[in-house]
Structure formats: structure tokens, C-alpha cells
Coordinates of C-alpha atoms in Angstrom, one line a residue:
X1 CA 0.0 0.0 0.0
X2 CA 1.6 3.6 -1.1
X3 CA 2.2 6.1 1.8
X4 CA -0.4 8.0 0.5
X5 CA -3.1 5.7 0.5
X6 CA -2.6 4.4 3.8
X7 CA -2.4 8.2 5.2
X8 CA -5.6 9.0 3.0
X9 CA -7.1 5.9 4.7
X10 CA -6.6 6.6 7.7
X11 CA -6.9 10.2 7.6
X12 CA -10.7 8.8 6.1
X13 CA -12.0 7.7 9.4
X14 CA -14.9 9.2 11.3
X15 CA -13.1 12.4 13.7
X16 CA -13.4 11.9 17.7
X17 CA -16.0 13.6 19.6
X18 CA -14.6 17.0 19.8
X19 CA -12.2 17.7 17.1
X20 CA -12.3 20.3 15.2
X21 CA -13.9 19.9 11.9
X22 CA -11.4 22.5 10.2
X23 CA -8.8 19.2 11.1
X24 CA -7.9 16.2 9.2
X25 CA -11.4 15.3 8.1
X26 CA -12.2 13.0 5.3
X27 CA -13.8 16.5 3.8
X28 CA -10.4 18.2 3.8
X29 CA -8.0 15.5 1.9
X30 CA -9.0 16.5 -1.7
X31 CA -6.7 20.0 -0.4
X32 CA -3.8 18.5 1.1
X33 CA -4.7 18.9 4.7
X34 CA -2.6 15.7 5.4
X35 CA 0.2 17.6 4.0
X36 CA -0.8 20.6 5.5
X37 CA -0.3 18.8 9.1
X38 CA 3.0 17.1 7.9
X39 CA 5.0 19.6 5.6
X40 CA 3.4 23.1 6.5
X41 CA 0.5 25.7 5.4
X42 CA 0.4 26.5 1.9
X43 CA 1.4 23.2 0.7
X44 CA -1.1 22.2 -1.9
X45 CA -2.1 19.1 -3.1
X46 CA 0.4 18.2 -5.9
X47 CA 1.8 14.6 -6.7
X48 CA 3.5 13.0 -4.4
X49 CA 7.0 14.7 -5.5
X50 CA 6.3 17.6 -4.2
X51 CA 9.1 17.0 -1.3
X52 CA 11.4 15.3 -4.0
X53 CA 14.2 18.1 -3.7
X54 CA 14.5 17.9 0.0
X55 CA 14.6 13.7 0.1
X56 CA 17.4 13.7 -2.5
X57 CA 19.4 16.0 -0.3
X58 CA 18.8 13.2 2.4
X59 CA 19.0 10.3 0.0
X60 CA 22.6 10.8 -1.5
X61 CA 23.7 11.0 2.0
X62 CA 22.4 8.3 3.1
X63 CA 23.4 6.2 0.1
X64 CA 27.1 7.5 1.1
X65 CA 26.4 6.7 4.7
X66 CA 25.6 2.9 4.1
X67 CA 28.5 2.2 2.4
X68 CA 27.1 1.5 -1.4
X69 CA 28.5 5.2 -2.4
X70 CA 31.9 3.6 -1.8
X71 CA 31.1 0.1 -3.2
X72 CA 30.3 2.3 -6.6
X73 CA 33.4 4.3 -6.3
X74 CA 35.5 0.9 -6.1
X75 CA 33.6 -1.7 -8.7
X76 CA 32.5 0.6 -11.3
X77 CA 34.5 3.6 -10.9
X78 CA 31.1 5.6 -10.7
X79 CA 31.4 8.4 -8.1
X80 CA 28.3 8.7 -6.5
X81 CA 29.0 12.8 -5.1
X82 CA 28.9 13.7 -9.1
X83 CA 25.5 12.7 -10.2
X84 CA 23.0 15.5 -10.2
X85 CA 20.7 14.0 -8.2
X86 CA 19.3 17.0 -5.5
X87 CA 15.9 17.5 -7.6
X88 CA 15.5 14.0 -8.7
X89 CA 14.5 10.2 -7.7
X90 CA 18.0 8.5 -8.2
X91 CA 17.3 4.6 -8.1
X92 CA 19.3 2.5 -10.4
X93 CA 22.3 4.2 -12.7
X94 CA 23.8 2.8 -15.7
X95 CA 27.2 0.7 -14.8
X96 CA 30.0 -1.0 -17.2
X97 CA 28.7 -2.3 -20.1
X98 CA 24.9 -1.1 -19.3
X99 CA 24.5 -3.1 -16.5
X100 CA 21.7 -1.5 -14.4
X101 CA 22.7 -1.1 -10.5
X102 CA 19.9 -0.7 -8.6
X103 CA 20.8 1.6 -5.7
X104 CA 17.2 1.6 -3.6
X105 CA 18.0 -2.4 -3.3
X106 CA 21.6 -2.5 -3.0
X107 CA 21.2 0.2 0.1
X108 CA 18.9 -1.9 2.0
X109 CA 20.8 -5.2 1.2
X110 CA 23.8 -3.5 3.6
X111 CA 20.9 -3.8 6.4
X112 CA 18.9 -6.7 5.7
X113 CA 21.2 -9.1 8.2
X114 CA 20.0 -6.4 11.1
X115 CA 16.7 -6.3 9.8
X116 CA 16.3 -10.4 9.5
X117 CA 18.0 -10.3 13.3
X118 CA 15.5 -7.8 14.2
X119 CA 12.7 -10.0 13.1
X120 CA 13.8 -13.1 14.9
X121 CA 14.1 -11.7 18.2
X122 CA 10.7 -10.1 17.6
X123 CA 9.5 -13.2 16.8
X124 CA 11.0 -14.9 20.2
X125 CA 10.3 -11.5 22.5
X126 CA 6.9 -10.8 21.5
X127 CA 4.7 -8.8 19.0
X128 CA 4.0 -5.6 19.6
X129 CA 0.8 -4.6 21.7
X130 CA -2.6 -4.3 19.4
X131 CA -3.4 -0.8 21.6
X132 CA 0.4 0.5 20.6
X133 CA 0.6 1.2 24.5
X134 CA 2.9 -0.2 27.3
X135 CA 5.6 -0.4 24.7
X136 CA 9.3 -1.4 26.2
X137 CA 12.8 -0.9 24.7
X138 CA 13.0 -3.8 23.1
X139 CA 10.0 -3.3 20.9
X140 CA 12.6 -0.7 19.2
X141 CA 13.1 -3.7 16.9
X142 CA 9.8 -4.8 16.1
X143 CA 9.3 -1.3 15.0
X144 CA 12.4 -0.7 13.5
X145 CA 11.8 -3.6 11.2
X146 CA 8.2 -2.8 10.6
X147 CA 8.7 -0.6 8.6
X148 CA 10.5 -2.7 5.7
X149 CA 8.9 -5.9 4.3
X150 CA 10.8 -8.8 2.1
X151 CA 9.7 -7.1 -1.2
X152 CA 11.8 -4.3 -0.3
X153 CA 14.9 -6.3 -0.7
X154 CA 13.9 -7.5 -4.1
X155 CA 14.8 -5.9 -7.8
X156 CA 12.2 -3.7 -9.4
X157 CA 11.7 -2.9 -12.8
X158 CA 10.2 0.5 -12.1
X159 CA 7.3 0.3 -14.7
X160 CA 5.0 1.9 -13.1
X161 CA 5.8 5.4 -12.5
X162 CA 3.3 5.8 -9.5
X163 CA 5.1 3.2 -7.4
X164 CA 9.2 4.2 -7.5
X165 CA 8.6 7.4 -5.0
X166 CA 7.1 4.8 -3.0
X167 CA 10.2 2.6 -3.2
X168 CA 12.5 5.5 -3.0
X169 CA 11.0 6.7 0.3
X170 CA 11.2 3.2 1.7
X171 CA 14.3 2.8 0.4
X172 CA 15.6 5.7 2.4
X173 CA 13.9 5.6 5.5
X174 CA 14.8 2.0 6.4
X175 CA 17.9 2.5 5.5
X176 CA 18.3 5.9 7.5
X177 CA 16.1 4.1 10.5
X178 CA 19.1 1.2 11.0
X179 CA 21.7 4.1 10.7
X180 CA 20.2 6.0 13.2
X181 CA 21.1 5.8 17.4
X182 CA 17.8 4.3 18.6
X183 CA 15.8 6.1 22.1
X184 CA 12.8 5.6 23.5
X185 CA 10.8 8.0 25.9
X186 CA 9.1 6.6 28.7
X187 CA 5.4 6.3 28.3
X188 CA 4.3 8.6 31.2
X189 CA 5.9 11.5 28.9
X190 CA 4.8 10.2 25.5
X191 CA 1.9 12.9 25.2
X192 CA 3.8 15.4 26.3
X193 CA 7.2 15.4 24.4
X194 CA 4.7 15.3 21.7
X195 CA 2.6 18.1 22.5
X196 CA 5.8 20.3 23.5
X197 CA 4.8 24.1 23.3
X198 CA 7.0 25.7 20.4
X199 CA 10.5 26.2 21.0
X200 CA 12.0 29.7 21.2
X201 CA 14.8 30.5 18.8
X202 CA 17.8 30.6 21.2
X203 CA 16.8 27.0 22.3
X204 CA 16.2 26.0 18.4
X205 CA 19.7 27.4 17.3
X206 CA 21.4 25.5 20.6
X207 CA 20.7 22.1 19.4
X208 CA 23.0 19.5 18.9
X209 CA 22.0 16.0 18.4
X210 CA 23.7 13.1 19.7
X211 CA 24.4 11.2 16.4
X212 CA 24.0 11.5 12.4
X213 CA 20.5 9.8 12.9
X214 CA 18.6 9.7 15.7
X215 CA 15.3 6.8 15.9
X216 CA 13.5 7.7 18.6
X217 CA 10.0 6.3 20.0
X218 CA 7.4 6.0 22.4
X219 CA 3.8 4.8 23.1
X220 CA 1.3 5.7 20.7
X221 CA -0.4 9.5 20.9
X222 CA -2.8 10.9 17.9
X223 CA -1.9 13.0 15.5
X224 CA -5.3 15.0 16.8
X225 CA -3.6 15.5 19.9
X226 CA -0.4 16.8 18.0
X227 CA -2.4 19.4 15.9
X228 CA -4.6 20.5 19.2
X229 CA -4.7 24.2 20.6
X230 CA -4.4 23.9 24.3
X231 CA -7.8 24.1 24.8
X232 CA -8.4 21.1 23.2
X233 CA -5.4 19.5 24.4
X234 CA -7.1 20.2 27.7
X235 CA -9.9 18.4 26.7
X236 CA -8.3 15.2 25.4
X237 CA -5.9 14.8 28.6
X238 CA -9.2 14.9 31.0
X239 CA -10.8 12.2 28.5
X240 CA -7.8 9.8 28.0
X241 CA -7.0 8.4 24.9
X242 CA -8.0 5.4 22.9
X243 CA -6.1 3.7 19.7
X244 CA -7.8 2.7 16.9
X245 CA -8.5 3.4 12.9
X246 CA -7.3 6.8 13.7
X247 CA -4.0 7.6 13.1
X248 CA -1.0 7.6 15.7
X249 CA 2.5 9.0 16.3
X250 CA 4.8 6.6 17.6
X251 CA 8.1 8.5 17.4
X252 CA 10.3 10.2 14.5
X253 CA 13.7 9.8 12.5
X254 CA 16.2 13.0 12.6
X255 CA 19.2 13.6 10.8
X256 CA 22.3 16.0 12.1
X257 CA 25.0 17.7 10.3
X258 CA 28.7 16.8 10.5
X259 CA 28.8 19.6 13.4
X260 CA 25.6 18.2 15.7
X261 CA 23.7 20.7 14.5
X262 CA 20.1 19.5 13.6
X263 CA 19.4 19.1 10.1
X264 CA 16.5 20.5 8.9
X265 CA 16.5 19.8 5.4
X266 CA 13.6 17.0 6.4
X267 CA 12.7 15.2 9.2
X268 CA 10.3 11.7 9.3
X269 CA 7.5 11.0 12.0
X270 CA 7.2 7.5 12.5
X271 CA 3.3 7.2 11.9
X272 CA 0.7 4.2 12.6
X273 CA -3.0 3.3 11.6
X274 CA -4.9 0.7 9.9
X275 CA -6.0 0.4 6.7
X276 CA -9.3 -0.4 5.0
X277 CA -8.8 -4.1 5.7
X278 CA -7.9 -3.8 9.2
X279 CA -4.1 -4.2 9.4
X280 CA -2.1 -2.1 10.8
X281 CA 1.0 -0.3 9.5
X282 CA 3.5 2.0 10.4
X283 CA 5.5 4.3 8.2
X284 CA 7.9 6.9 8.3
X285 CA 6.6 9.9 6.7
X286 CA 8.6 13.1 5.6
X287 CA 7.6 16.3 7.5
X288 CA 9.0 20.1 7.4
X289 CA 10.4 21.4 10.7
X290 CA 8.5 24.7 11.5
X291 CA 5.3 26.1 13.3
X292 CA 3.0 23.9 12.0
X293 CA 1.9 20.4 14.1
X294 CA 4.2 17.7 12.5
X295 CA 6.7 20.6 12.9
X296 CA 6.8 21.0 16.4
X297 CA 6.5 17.5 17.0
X298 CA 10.3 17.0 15.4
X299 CA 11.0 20.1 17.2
X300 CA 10.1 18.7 20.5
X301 CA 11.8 15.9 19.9
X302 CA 15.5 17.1 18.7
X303 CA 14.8 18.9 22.2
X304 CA 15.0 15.4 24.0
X305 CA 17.7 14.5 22.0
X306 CA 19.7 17.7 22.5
X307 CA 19.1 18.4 26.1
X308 CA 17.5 15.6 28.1
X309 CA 19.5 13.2 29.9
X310 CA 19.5 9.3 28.5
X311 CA 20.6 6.3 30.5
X312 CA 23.2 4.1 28.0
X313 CA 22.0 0.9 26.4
X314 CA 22.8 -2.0 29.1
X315 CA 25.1 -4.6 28.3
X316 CA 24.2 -7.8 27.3
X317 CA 25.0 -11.2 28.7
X318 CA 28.0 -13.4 26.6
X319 CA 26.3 -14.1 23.8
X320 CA 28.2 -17.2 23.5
X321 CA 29.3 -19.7 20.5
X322 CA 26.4 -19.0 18.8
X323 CA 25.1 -15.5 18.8
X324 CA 22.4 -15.7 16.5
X325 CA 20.5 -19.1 17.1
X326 CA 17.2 -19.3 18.7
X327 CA 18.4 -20.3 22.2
X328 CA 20.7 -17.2 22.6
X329 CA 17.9 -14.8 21.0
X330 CA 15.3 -16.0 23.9
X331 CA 18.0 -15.8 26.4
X332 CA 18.4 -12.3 25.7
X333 CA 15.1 -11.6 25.3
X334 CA 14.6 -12.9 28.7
X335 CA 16.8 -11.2 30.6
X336 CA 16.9 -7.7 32.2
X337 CA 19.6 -6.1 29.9
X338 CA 17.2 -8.0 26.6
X339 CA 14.1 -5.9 27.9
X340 CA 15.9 -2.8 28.7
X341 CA 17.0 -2.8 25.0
X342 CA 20.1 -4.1 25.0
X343 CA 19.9 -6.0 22.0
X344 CA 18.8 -2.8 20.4
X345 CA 21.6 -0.4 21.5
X346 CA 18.0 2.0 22.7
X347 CA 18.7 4.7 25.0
X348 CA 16.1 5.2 27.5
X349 CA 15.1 9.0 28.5
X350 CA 16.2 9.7 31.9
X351 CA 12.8 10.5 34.0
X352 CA 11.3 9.4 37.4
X353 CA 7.8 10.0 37.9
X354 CA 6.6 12.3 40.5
X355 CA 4.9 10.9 43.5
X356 CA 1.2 10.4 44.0
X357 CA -0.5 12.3 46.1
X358 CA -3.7 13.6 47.0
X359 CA -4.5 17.3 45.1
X360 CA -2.6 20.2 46.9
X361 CA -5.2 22.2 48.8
X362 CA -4.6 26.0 48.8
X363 CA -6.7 28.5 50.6
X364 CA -7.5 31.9 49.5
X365 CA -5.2 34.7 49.2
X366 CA -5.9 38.1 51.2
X367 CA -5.3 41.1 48.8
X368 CA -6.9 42.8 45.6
X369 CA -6.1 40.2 43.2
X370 CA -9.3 37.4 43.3
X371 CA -8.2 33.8 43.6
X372 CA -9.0 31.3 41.1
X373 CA -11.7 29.8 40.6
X374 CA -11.2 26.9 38.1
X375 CA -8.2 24.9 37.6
X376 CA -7.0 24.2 33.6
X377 CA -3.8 22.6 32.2
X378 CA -0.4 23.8 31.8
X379 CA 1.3 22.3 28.5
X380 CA 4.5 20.5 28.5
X381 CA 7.3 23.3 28.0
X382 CA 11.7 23.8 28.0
X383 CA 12.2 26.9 29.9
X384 CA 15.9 28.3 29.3
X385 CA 17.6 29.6 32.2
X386 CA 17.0 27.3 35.2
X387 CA 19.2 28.1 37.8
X388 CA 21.5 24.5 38.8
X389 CA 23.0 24.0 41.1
X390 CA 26.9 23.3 41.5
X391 CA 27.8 20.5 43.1
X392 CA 31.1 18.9 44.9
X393 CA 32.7 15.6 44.4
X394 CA 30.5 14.6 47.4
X395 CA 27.4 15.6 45.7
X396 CA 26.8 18.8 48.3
X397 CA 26.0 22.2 47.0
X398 CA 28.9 24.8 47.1
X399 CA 26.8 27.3 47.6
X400 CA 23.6 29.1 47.9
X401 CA 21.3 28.9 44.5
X402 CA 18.8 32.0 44.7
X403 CA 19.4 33.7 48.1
X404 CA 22.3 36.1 48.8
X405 CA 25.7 34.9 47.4
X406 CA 24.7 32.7 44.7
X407 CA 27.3 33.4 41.5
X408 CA 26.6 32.5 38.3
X409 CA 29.6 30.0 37.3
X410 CA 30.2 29.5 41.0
X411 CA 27.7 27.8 42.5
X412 CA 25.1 27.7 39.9
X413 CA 25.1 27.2 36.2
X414 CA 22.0 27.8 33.8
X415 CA 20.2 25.2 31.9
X416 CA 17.3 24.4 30.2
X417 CA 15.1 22.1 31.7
X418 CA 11.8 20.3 30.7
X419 CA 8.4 20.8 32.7
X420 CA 5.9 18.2 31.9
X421 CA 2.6 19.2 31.5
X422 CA 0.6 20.4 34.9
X423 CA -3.1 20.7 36.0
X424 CA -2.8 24.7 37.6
X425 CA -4.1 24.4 40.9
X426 CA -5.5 20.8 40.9
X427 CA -7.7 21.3 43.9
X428 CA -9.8 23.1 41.8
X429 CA -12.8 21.6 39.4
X430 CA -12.3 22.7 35.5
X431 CA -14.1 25.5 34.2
X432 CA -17.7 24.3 33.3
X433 CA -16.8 25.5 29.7
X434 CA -14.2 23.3 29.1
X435 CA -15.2 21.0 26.5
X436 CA -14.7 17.1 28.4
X437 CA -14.5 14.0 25.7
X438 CA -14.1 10.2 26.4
X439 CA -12.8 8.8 23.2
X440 CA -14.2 5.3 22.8
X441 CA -12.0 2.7 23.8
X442 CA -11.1 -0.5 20.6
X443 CA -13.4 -3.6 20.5
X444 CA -15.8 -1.7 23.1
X445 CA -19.7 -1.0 22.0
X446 CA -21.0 2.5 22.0
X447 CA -22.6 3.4 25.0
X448 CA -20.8 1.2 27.1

């Protein structure tokens, strides 16, 4: 099924209780409002090359990055850096004696032994969840390898003009996805890396990613949640969420330069739904950094990347004479360093959950300013600035923080730091304007 299709499928299916029917409504495809939500305003409907120049930019890098730029160089003396490829689809070239060299297949081939690997310990670990929730690290590799099936691998003749931008963003994506130094966020903060209010522009010029490409996931949140305004945001966090036909973000692929800088020549959210038929797929699909909802979303997360803390993969046990068999696979898959993602290299975002407590209870305030009356919901945020303090080889603060002798440099630094979304004063009820939703839960009547 094309990227397309499975995005105008899913995009197809009746809107939750609530949403706004300006969003991605069945009503709005025939305008682009897919693309709207992935690549920007002003994008209009167009064939499906309308992103072409940016992918090349992406593909001959990645085609260098694998090592088939070099295998070129070396067999056929063709020098991969020299073919004007920025504005076009580049997926076989002319070799030696007008042998055809198929570059989409050769690029996968130098992943297909992680990818087959991938599948095995999937296959011995477990599939992944039908509700897309609870994941662990070491689903990284049933959704790494997901995204590629055994048709991938195999030559095409290109006939049909419709399909080879298709093959060409498969091509690239799994390639770029097995490059790439997979993380995974914890599912408590799944909503809210993805619902990150904007970043300002000092905090957008002072990232630096971690590696050239940079897989990262989490537990399913959908895209109606990505392109909310806060008020509706509100709305959905007091209702819950519920997986289904709709469509669902389960993480994103980002590229860096040479320097760490993020690269924002294009950046893929790693997308789920189900088709007509029932199954359900995921894809990576290209998206433009900016203002706009898939935007922010890749925004939000080079934040992670760039200024979060991440625990390092665990090591695994001795793999033993015979790394690959069946036995060694479940014995990974068993043990503590196998479901912390070992296996996977994944890098798990630093983050302990606050306590649970009963709601703060305030009294009012004397003065002229009236207290609140209703409560509402703060949105996830990176404030710049946050005063840290120093600390000695004993783990004791030099010195004071805020109060009187605190230096800058001394015994604080400045950093940014990331607020998860908050209720404002949760001993308050919500304002009896704000709109309150329960999304229907899968396989559970109406009504019920």
C-alpha cells in the first residue's frame, strides 16, 4: 500500500468527539490537509514529488552513509558525489557495459542481516501490543523492522511510475532508521514530548544532536492531539485516549550535520493506523520542521535528544558460540539487559515519575487580586535559564542557588530544563466550559 493511500485511509475515518472539523477530516483531503499537518501551510495538493528536492538532499547522503556510495566508487568507478541528483528520484544508474545497478535495493541489502536479526528476536520476545501502549525498549526492533517488508529487498523494474517514489522513500527511511542511534521516551511523557509548546529561537539554534541519525519512539499519541490548541489538548488529557482506525505518532527519524547541528532539510514522523482491511502499518513519513503540528512535534523531539539526559543501552550477557541461534535470542530476550533494550543499543530517557499524592489544597489569598476559581492545564514546555545548582565531588551544593551569594559560574550554572505538562491548581474543578470528551475505547460497544 503507497504512503499515501494508507495516510488518505486513515486520515478517512470518522473524527473523535470533539475535534475540530477545520482538522484532518475526510472532507479536507482532496486540499492536502494531510500535507498541511506534515509539511506546513500553503502546501497544496500536488503529486507525491512535491518533497522530492529535499529527500534527494537526504537520500545521497544516506546512500554515502551505508557504504554503497563507496562500493560504486570501487567496482565501477562511478562516483556517487557527481551525479546530479538534489531534484531527482535516483534509483538504479547505468554501470559498465549497461548493466543496471539498482541503488534503492543495493542500500537496503547492507541492512537486511539487522533487519532479519530484528525479526527473529521479535518473533522470540513478542509482538508488539494491538493498543500500541505499554511499549518497552525492546519493541525498538519490532518497530524498526516494521517498517521494511521482504519485497523491499527485491529488484524492481520501475514500470509503473506511481510506485518508484514509493520505493525510493522506503528505500531511504529504512535504510536511515538502521543508521540511526535508537531512544525511547518513557510512556508517562509520551503525550507530552509530543505536544511540546514551540520552542523559542535561542533554544532552536542551541541544538546539537547526539548522532547523524537519531530513531526515537514512544507509546502511541494521535496525530489530533499533535495538531490541538491547548484548549483542546485540555480536553483530550481529561478524556484519556483510545487507539484505533485513527491515526497515531509513535516517534520520528532525525538527521544531524557533520557539526551536531540538527538538520533541517527534512525530518520523518514515525506514523501508525490501519487500513481499510484492518491491518495495521506503520510508516515513516517526511515532515517540514517549522510552526506547523508535525513541525513541532520533530522540534520537541531534537529537544530530548539535544538536552535531556539518557541512560546508556545495558550490556548484554556473553552471547556465547552462537550468537544468533534461537536459544541465545530468547535468552536475551529474557533477561533484564534484553528488555531494557540491550539488543537494540536503545537509550532510555532519563525520567522518574513524581509521586502520587492527593491534590494540593490551597486557601485563598488576602489582597486585591481574586483567587481562582477553576483549575485548567499547563502544556508540556523547555524553559531556558533554570538556575542549577553546583555541586562537589560529594554531591553537596557549594553554595547558595537564589538567596544572597549565589554566582553564576560558582555555584550555579544555567540550563534548560523540561516541565511536563501540569493541572494549575488541581484542587480546583475545570471551568464548566471546558469541553470534556471520552474517546471510545477498541473492540468496546457505543454506550458502554
Amino acid at each position: 500500500m503507497s504512503v499515501r493511500n494508507l495516510l488518505d485511509t486513515a486520515f478517512a475515518q470518522p473524527a473523535a468527539p470533539g475535534t475540530r472539523t477545520s482538522g484532518l477530516t475526510v472532507t479536507d483531503l482532496g486540499s492536502g490537509a494531510w500535507k498541511q499537518f506534515l509539511l506546513g501551510p500553503g502546501v497544496g495538493p500536488g503529486g507525491s514529488g512535491s518533497w522530492d528536492v529535499q529527500l534527494a538532499v537526504l537520500w545521497k547522503r544516506v546512500v554515502a552513509e551505508c557504504g554503497e556510495a563507496q562500493r560504486l566508487a570501487d567496482e565501477y568507478d562511478i562516483d556517487w558525489e557527481a551525479l546530479p541528483h538534489e531534484s531527482k528520484l535516483i534509483l538504479a544508474v547505468s554501470g559498465p557495459g549497461n548493466v543496471v545497478l539498482e541503488i534503492a535495493r543495493a542500500a537496503l541489502a547492507t541492512q537486511r542481516e539487522q533487519w532479519e536479526l530484528e525479526r527473529r528476536f521479535t518473533r522470540i520476545h513478542r509482538r508488539l501490543p494491538s493498543d500500541l501502549a505499554g511499549l518497552v525498549p525492546a519493541d525498538v526492533g519490532a518497530l524498526r523492522s516494521s517498517l521494511l517488508e521482504e519485497y523491499d529487498f527485491s529488484t524492481s523494474t520501475y514500470t509503473v511510475e506511481q510506485d518508484r517514489h514509493v520505493r525510493w522513500l522506503r528505500a531511504l527511511t529504512g535504510t536511515a532508521a538502521y543508521l540511526a542511534a535508537a531512544h525511547m521516551v518513557p510512556a508517562p511523557l509520551a503525550l507530552d514530548v509530543v505536544t511540546t509548546a514551540p520552542l523559542d529561537e535561542p533554544t532552536r539554534d542551541a541544538l546539537r544532536l547526539p548522532a547523524p541519525w537519531s530513531l526515537i519512539t514512544h507509546d502511541s499519541v494521535p496525530l489530533l492531539a499533535a495538531q490541538a490548541d491547548d484548549d483542546e489538548l485540555a480536553a483530550l488529557v481529561e478524556a484519556g485516549r483510545c487507539v484505533g482506525s485513527e491515526p497515531v505518532i509513535l516517534g520520528g527519524l532525525l538527521a544531524a550535520q557533520p557539526d551536531g547541528r540538527l538538520d533541517t532539510t527534512s525530518g520523518f514522523l514515525l506514523i501508525s493506523c490501519l487500513n481499510a482491511a484492518g491491518k495495521r502499518y506503520q510508516v515513516l513519513q517526511p515532515a517540514a520542521y517549522g510552526d506547523h503540528a508535525g513541525g513541532r512535534v520533530l522540534y520537541g523531539y531534537a529537544a530530548q535528544l539535544a538536552f535531556a539526559r539518557w541512560t546508556p543501552p545495558p550490556v548484554l550477557p556473553a552471547p556465547g558460540p552462537r550468537p544468533t541461534s534461537r536459544s541465545t535470542l530468547g535468552r536475551i530476550a529474557t533477561s533484564e539487559a534484553g528488555q531494557s533494550g540491550g539488543f537494540h543499543g536503545v537509550r532510555v530517557l532519563d525520567f522518574t515519575p513524581p509521586p502520587e499524592g492527593p491534590p494540593e489544597q490551597r486557601t485563598a489569598t488576602d489582597g486585591s487580586r481574586e483567587p481562582l476559581a477553576f483549575g485548567t492545564w499547563r502544556r508540556a514546555h523547555w524553559k531556558p535559564g533554570v538556575r542549577i545548582g553546583i555541586r562537589d565531588s560529594d554531591g553537596c551544593l557549594v553554595g547558595p542557588v537564589y538567596k544572597d551569594g549565589a554566582i553564576e559560574g560558582l555555584t550555579f550554572s544555567r540550563e534548560r530544563r523540561f516541565f511536563p505538562r501540569a493541572r494549575i491548581r488541581p484542587d480546583l474543578p475545570l471551568a464548566p466550559s471546558t469541553a470534556v470528551y471520552r474517546l471510545p475505547r477498541p473492540g468496546v460497544p457505543k454506550g458502554q
